[in-house]
GROMACS .gro file of C-alpha atoms in nm:
model
  242
    1MET     CA    1  -6.355   6.145 -12.071
    2TYR     CA    2  -6.115   6.404 -12.244
    3LYS     CA    3  -6.177   6.705 -12.227
    4LEU     CA    4  -6.193   6.886 -12.611
    5SER     CA    5  -6.169   7.257 -12.534
    6GLY     CA    6  -6.235   7.483 -12.229
    7THR     CA    7  -6.129   7.485 -11.876
    8VAL     CA    8  -6.181   7.270 -11.618
    9GLU     CA    9  -6.137   7.389 -11.201
   10LEU     CA   10  -6.153   7.122 -10.946
   11ARG     CA   11  -6.166   7.254 -10.567
   12GLY     CA   12  -6.109   7.068 -10.280
   13LYS     CA   13  -5.999   6.685 -10.230
   14VAL     CA   14  -6.186   6.464 -10.462
   15ALA     CA   15  -6.307   6.054 -10.390
   16TYR     CA   16  -6.453   5.841 -10.687
   17ALA     CA   17  -6.605   5.523 -10.646
   18ALA     CA   18  -6.605   5.305 -11.030
   19GLN     CA   19  -6.851   5.179 -11.101
   20THR     CA   20  -6.646   4.822 -11.105
   21PRO     CA   21  -6.487   4.756 -10.769
   22TRP     CA   22  -6.166   4.685 -10.670
   23LEU     CA   23  -5.949   4.527 -10.361
   24LEU     CA   24  -5.574   4.563 -10.265
   25SER     CA   25  -5.448   4.245 -10.154
   26ALA     CA   26  -5.496   4.342  -9.808
   27THR     CA   27  -5.740   4.265  -9.471
   28LEU     CA   28  -6.105   4.425  -9.551
   29LYS     CA   29  -5.943   4.700  -9.267
   30GLU     CA   30  -5.648   4.789  -9.513
   31ASN     CA   31  -5.925   4.813  -9.821
   32ILE     CA   32  -6.103   5.108  -9.637
   33LEU     CA   33  -5.895   5.310  -9.476
   34PHE     CA   34  -5.640   5.266  -9.823
   35GLY     CA   35  -5.348   5.427  -9.630
   36ALA     CA   36  -5.558   5.667  -9.415
   37GLU     CA   37  -5.458   5.769  -9.033
   38TYR     CA   38  -5.734   5.518  -8.814
   39ASP     CA   39  -5.998   5.753  -8.691
   40LYS     CA   40  -6.264   5.433  -8.500
   41GLU     CA   41  -6.558   5.656  -8.449
   42LEU     CA   42  -6.544   5.801  -8.848
   43TYR     CA   43  -6.434   5.419  -8.896
   44GLU     CA   44  -6.717   5.255  -8.692
   45SER     CA   45  -6.998   5.537  -8.849
   46VAL     CA   46  -6.915   5.391  -9.237
   47ILE     CA   47  -6.961   5.038  -9.159
   48GLU     CA   48  -7.268   5.048  -9.022
   49ALA     CA   49  -7.331   5.302  -9.288
   50CYS     CA   50  -7.208   5.087  -9.612
   51ALA     CA   51  -7.433   4.784  -9.431
   52LEU     CA   52  -7.096   4.546  -9.336
   53VAL     CA   53  -7.164   4.508  -8.944
   54ASP     CA   54  -7.343   4.161  -9.050
   55ASP     CA   55  -7.074   4.109  -9.311
   56LEU     CA   56  -6.765   4.106  -9.070
   57ALA     CA   57  -6.969   3.941  -8.775
   58MET     CA   58  -6.919   3.702  -8.979
   59LEU     CA   59  -6.564   3.654  -8.995
   60LYS     CA   60  -6.361   3.472  -8.712
   61ASP     CA   61  -6.143   3.773  -8.820
   62GLY     CA   62  -6.350   4.065  -8.853
   63ASP     CA   63  -6.234   4.290  -9.046
   64GLU     CA   64  -5.865   4.193  -9.053
   65THR     CA   65  -5.995   3.874  -9.264
   66GLN     CA   66  -5.768   3.898  -9.553
   67VAL     CA   67  -5.904   3.915  -9.896
   68GLY     CA   68  -5.741   3.984 -10.289
   69GLU     CA   69  -5.594   3.679 -10.462
   70LYS     CA   70  -5.486   3.465 -10.152
   71GLY     CA   71  -5.783   3.594  -9.910
   72ILE     CA   72  -6.203   3.536  -9.916
   73THR     CA   73  -6.401   3.523 -10.226
   74LEU     CA   74  -6.646   3.774 -10.199
   75SER     CA   75  -6.965   3.848 -10.382
   76GLY     CA   76  -7.026   4.164 -10.615
   77GLY     CA   77  -7.229   4.300 -10.354
   78GLN     CA   78  -6.966   4.332 -10.112
   79LYS     CA   79  -6.722   4.432 -10.276
   80ALA     CA   80  -6.917   4.715 -10.417
   81ARG     CA   81  -7.007   4.815 -10.044
   82ILE     CA   82  -6.621   4.769  -9.899
   83SER     CA   83  -6.509   5.013 -10.221
   84LEU     CA   84  -6.822   5.259 -10.132
   85ALA     CA   85  -6.658   5.229  -9.736
   86ARG     CA   86  -6.313   5.310  -9.874
   87THR     CA   87  -6.445   5.580 -10.070
   88VAL     CA   88  -6.654   5.749  -9.769
   89TYR     CA   89  -6.338   5.690  -9.535
   90ALA     CA   90  -6.112   5.951  -9.775
   91ARG     CA   91  -6.324   6.211  -9.609
   92ALA     CA   92  -6.305   6.473  -9.940
   93ASP     CA   93  -6.498   6.737 -10.046
   94VAL     CA   94  -6.631   6.595 -10.392
   95TYR     CA   95  -6.765   6.245 -10.446
   96LEU     CA   96  -6.838   6.127 -10.764
   97LEU     CA   97  -6.980   5.771 -10.744
   98ASP     CA   98  -7.070   5.584 -11.082
   99ASP     CA   99  -7.371   5.330 -11.011
  100PRO     CA  100  -7.283   5.198 -10.676
  101LEU     CA  101  -7.603   5.057 -10.627
  102SER     CA  102  -7.607   4.819 -10.937
  103SER     CA  103  -7.475   4.538 -10.747
  104VAL     CA  104  -7.712   4.542 -10.472
  105ASP     CA  105  -8.073   4.503 -10.434
  106ALA     CA  106  -8.336   4.743 -10.346
  107HIS     CA  107  -8.384   4.686  -9.967
  108VAL     CA  108  -7.965   4.694  -9.928
  109ALA     CA  109  -7.975   5.008 -10.199
  110ARG     CA  110  -8.267   5.186  -9.995
  111HIS     CA  111  -7.969   5.162  -9.693
  112LEU     CA  112  -7.673   5.282  -9.876
  113PHE     CA  113  -7.847   5.586 -10.021
  114ASP     CA  114  -8.043   5.697  -9.683
  115ASN     CA  115  -7.679   5.635  -9.489
  116VAL     CA  116  -7.466   5.731  -9.701
  117ILE     CA  117  -7.572   5.906 -10.063
  118GLY     CA  118  -7.910   6.084  -9.970
  119PRO     CA  119  -7.986   6.391  -9.750
  120THR     CA  120  -8.004   6.230  -9.404
  121GLY     CA  121  -7.620   6.008  -9.518
  122LEU     CA  122  -7.249   6.052  -9.377
  123LEU     CA  123  -7.179   6.309  -9.718
  124ARG     CA  124  -7.467   6.481  -9.666
  125SER     CA  125  -7.297   6.781  -9.660
  126LYS     CA  126  -7.061   6.739  -9.942
  127ALA     CA  127  -7.175   6.750 -10.256
  128ARG     CA  128  -7.165   6.444 -10.477
  129ILE     CA  129  -7.269   6.320 -10.833
  130LEU     CA  130  -7.412   5.961 -10.871
  131CYS     CA  131  -7.501   5.828 -11.164
  132THR     CA  132  -7.742   5.554 -11.152
  133ASN     CA  133  -8.040   5.371 -11.283
  134ALA     CA  134  -8.231   5.409 -10.957
  135ILE     CA  135  -8.512   5.627 -11.071
  136PRO     CA  136  -8.681   5.637 -10.730
  137PHE     CA  137  -8.397   5.809 -10.540
  138CYS     CA  138  -8.311   6.105 -10.787
  139GLN     CA  139  -8.603   6.256 -10.660
  140ARG     CA  140  -8.419   6.331 -10.367
  141ALA     CA  141  -8.088   6.483 -10.556
  142ASP     CA  142  -8.105   6.908 -10.580
  143GLU     CA  143  -8.031   6.849 -10.986
  144LEU     CA  144  -8.112   6.547 -11.234
  145ILE     CA  145  -7.873   6.542 -11.567
  146MET     CA  146  -8.017   6.292 -11.784
  147VAL     CA  147  -7.711   6.184 -12.033
  148ARG     CA  148  -7.755   6.042 -12.414
  149ASP     CA  149  -7.493   5.985 -12.647
  150GLY     CA  150  -7.204   6.159 -12.405
  151LYS     CA  151  -7.433   6.468 -12.384
  152ILE     CA  152  -7.646   6.582 -12.163
  153ALA     CA  153  -8.038   6.549 -12.359
  154GLU     CA  154  -8.217   6.744 -12.031
  155ARG     CA  155  -8.151   6.882 -11.702
  156GLY     CA  156  -8.380   7.039 -11.408
  157THR     CA  157  -8.509   6.968 -11.079
  158PHE     CA  158  -8.738   6.667 -11.014
  159GLU     CA  159  -8.956   6.947 -11.002
  160ALA     CA  160  -8.896   7.090 -11.337
  161VAL     CA  161  -8.825   6.756 -11.494
  162LEU     CA  162  -9.153   6.608 -11.441
  163ALA     CA  163  -9.334   6.984 -11.533
  164ASN     CA  164  -9.097   7.005 -11.863
  165LYS     CA  165  -9.285   6.681 -11.995
  166GLY     CA  166  -8.976   6.514 -12.157
  167ASP     CA  167  -8.785   6.283 -12.254
  168LEU     CA  168  -8.724   6.146 -11.831
  169LYS     CA  169  -9.053   6.253 -11.756
  170GLN     CA  170  -9.146   5.974 -12.029
  171LEU     CA  171  -8.847   5.748 -11.854
  172ILE     CA  172  -9.031   5.744 -11.557
  173ASP     CA  173  -9.376   5.737 -11.659
  174ASP     CA  174  -9.323   5.436 -11.831
  175PHE     CA  175  -9.187   5.256 -11.503
  176GLY     CA  176  -9.466   5.395 -11.327
  177LYS     CA  177  -9.638   5.212 -11.582
  178LYS     CA  178  -9.513   4.879 -11.503
  179SER     CA  179  -9.468   4.884 -11.121
  180SER     CA  180  -9.556   4.631 -10.903
  181GLN     CA  181  -9.605   4.532 -10.524
  182ASP     CA  182  -9.249   4.388 -10.474
  183ASP     CA  183  -8.938   4.645 -10.428
  184ILE     CA  184  -9.085   4.942 -10.510
  185PHE     CA  185  -9.139   5.268 -10.394
  186GLU     CA  186  -9.352   5.587 -10.420
  187ILE     CA  187  -9.232   5.873 -10.597
  188ARG     CA  188  -9.511   6.173 -10.525
  189SER     CA  189  -9.760   6.210 -10.824
  190ILE     CA  190  -9.598   5.972 -11.014
  191GLY     CA  191  -9.726   5.657 -10.790
  192HIS     CA  192  -9.494   5.374 -10.769
  193ILE     CA  193  -9.231   5.235 -11.005
  194TYR     CA  194  -8.928   4.990 -11.074
  195CYS     CA  195  -8.638   5.094 -10.831
  196GLY     CA  196  -8.388   4.915 -11.029
  197PHE     CA  197  -8.373   4.904 -11.486
  198GLY     CA  198  -8.143   4.795 -11.722
  199GLN     CA  199  -7.725   4.715 -11.754
  200GLN     CA  200  -7.668   4.954 -12.054
  201ARG     CA  201  -7.535   5.249 -11.917
  202ARG     CA  202  -7.383   5.536 -12.019
  203MET     CA  203  -7.275   5.841 -11.714
  204LEU     CA  204  -7.092   6.129 -11.685
  205LEU     CA  205  -6.879   6.292 -11.437
  206GLN     CA  206  -6.878   6.665 -11.480
  207GLN     CA  207  -6.743   6.946 -11.232
  208ALA     CA  208  -6.918   6.922 -10.897
  209THR     CA  209  -7.085   7.249 -10.800
  210SER     CA  210  -7.390   7.107 -10.635
  211ARG     CA  211  -7.564   6.737 -10.543
  212VAL     CA  212  -7.645   6.638 -10.872
  213CYS     CA  213  -7.814   6.264 -10.963
  214PHE     CA  214  -7.742   6.138 -11.317
  215VAL     CA  215  -8.002   5.968 -11.468
  216ASN     CA  216  -7.913   5.765 -11.818
  217GLU     CA  217  -8.159   5.693 -12.044
  218ALA     CA  218  -8.213   5.338 -12.095
  219THR     CA  219  -8.269   5.076 -12.478
  220ASN     CA  220  -8.342   4.786 -12.297
  221ALA     CA  221  -8.567   4.808 -11.911
  222HIS     CA  222  -8.603   4.504 -11.670
  223PRO     CA  223  -8.776   4.569 -11.334
  224VAL     CA  224  -8.614   4.475 -11.026
  225GLN     CA  225  -8.726   4.153 -10.989
  226GLU     CA  226  -8.541   4.030 -11.347
  227GLN     CA  227  -8.177   4.199 -11.214
  228GLN     CA  228  -8.225   4.002 -10.870
  229GLN     CA  229  -8.229   3.730 -11.061
  230ALA     CA  230  -7.871   3.821 -11.183
  231ASN     CA  231  -7.677   3.961 -10.930
  232PRO     CA  232  -7.915   3.814 -10.620
  233GLU     CA  233  -7.892   3.976 -10.288
  234ASP     CA  234  -7.524   3.953 -10.144
  235ALA     CA  235  -7.650   4.029  -9.797
  236GLN     CA  236  -7.743   3.693  -9.723
  237ALA     CA  237  -7.410   3.598  -9.960
  238PRO     CA  238  -7.180   3.352  -9.748
  239TRP     CA  239  -6.839   3.452  -9.723
  240GLU     CA  240  -6.540   3.152  -9.857
  241SER     CA  241  -6.257   3.076  -9.722
  242HIS     CA  242  -5.961   2.968  -9.968
   0.00000   0.00000   0.00000
């Protein structure tokens, strides 16, 4: 994103979780700490919140296991959760989260939202901007912003969006009509909709003044079951040693 005019003002420390996670050629623990001082209580809370306890228990060396070029092979979901853990451990004031739920299935995504991102998560007292295509989680955000062609097309609270009956409301309704009994969540008066859709997304990260959830307009939407076929649940993925 390039600033064409005006000013940008940031307050406090900012932490960013990229949509494509990356890891250092180091231990899992070093990837999470990222040079920060080790705080046992915080570290264990982050591991639990990011659904990494079972993964670490499968490893002989636990969080001292080497990852990277000379280490073990991780699934996309495992990388995403480690990257998210590093971001959370940074103890920042503002968190920019670029679709961290896209590489995990509905159940793991629900765990991450409830324990990390949402109003009951570790970051509940922080300002966070979540870029996502998972509409069901957006009902718990303070504000929704729909981005189209790099510009804000619609914004407001979840209730305001429903009352406005604009494109975002139509998008929600469209997915409500495609609901099934698998991997679905209830959204107030809308009924049931899929918790994820599509692979196309363009997200805008703006200055954080409150907890915000971004929703991107999808042109080629697919239900969760199709996504899981392309990106199987990583919680069951084995850790392969090299």
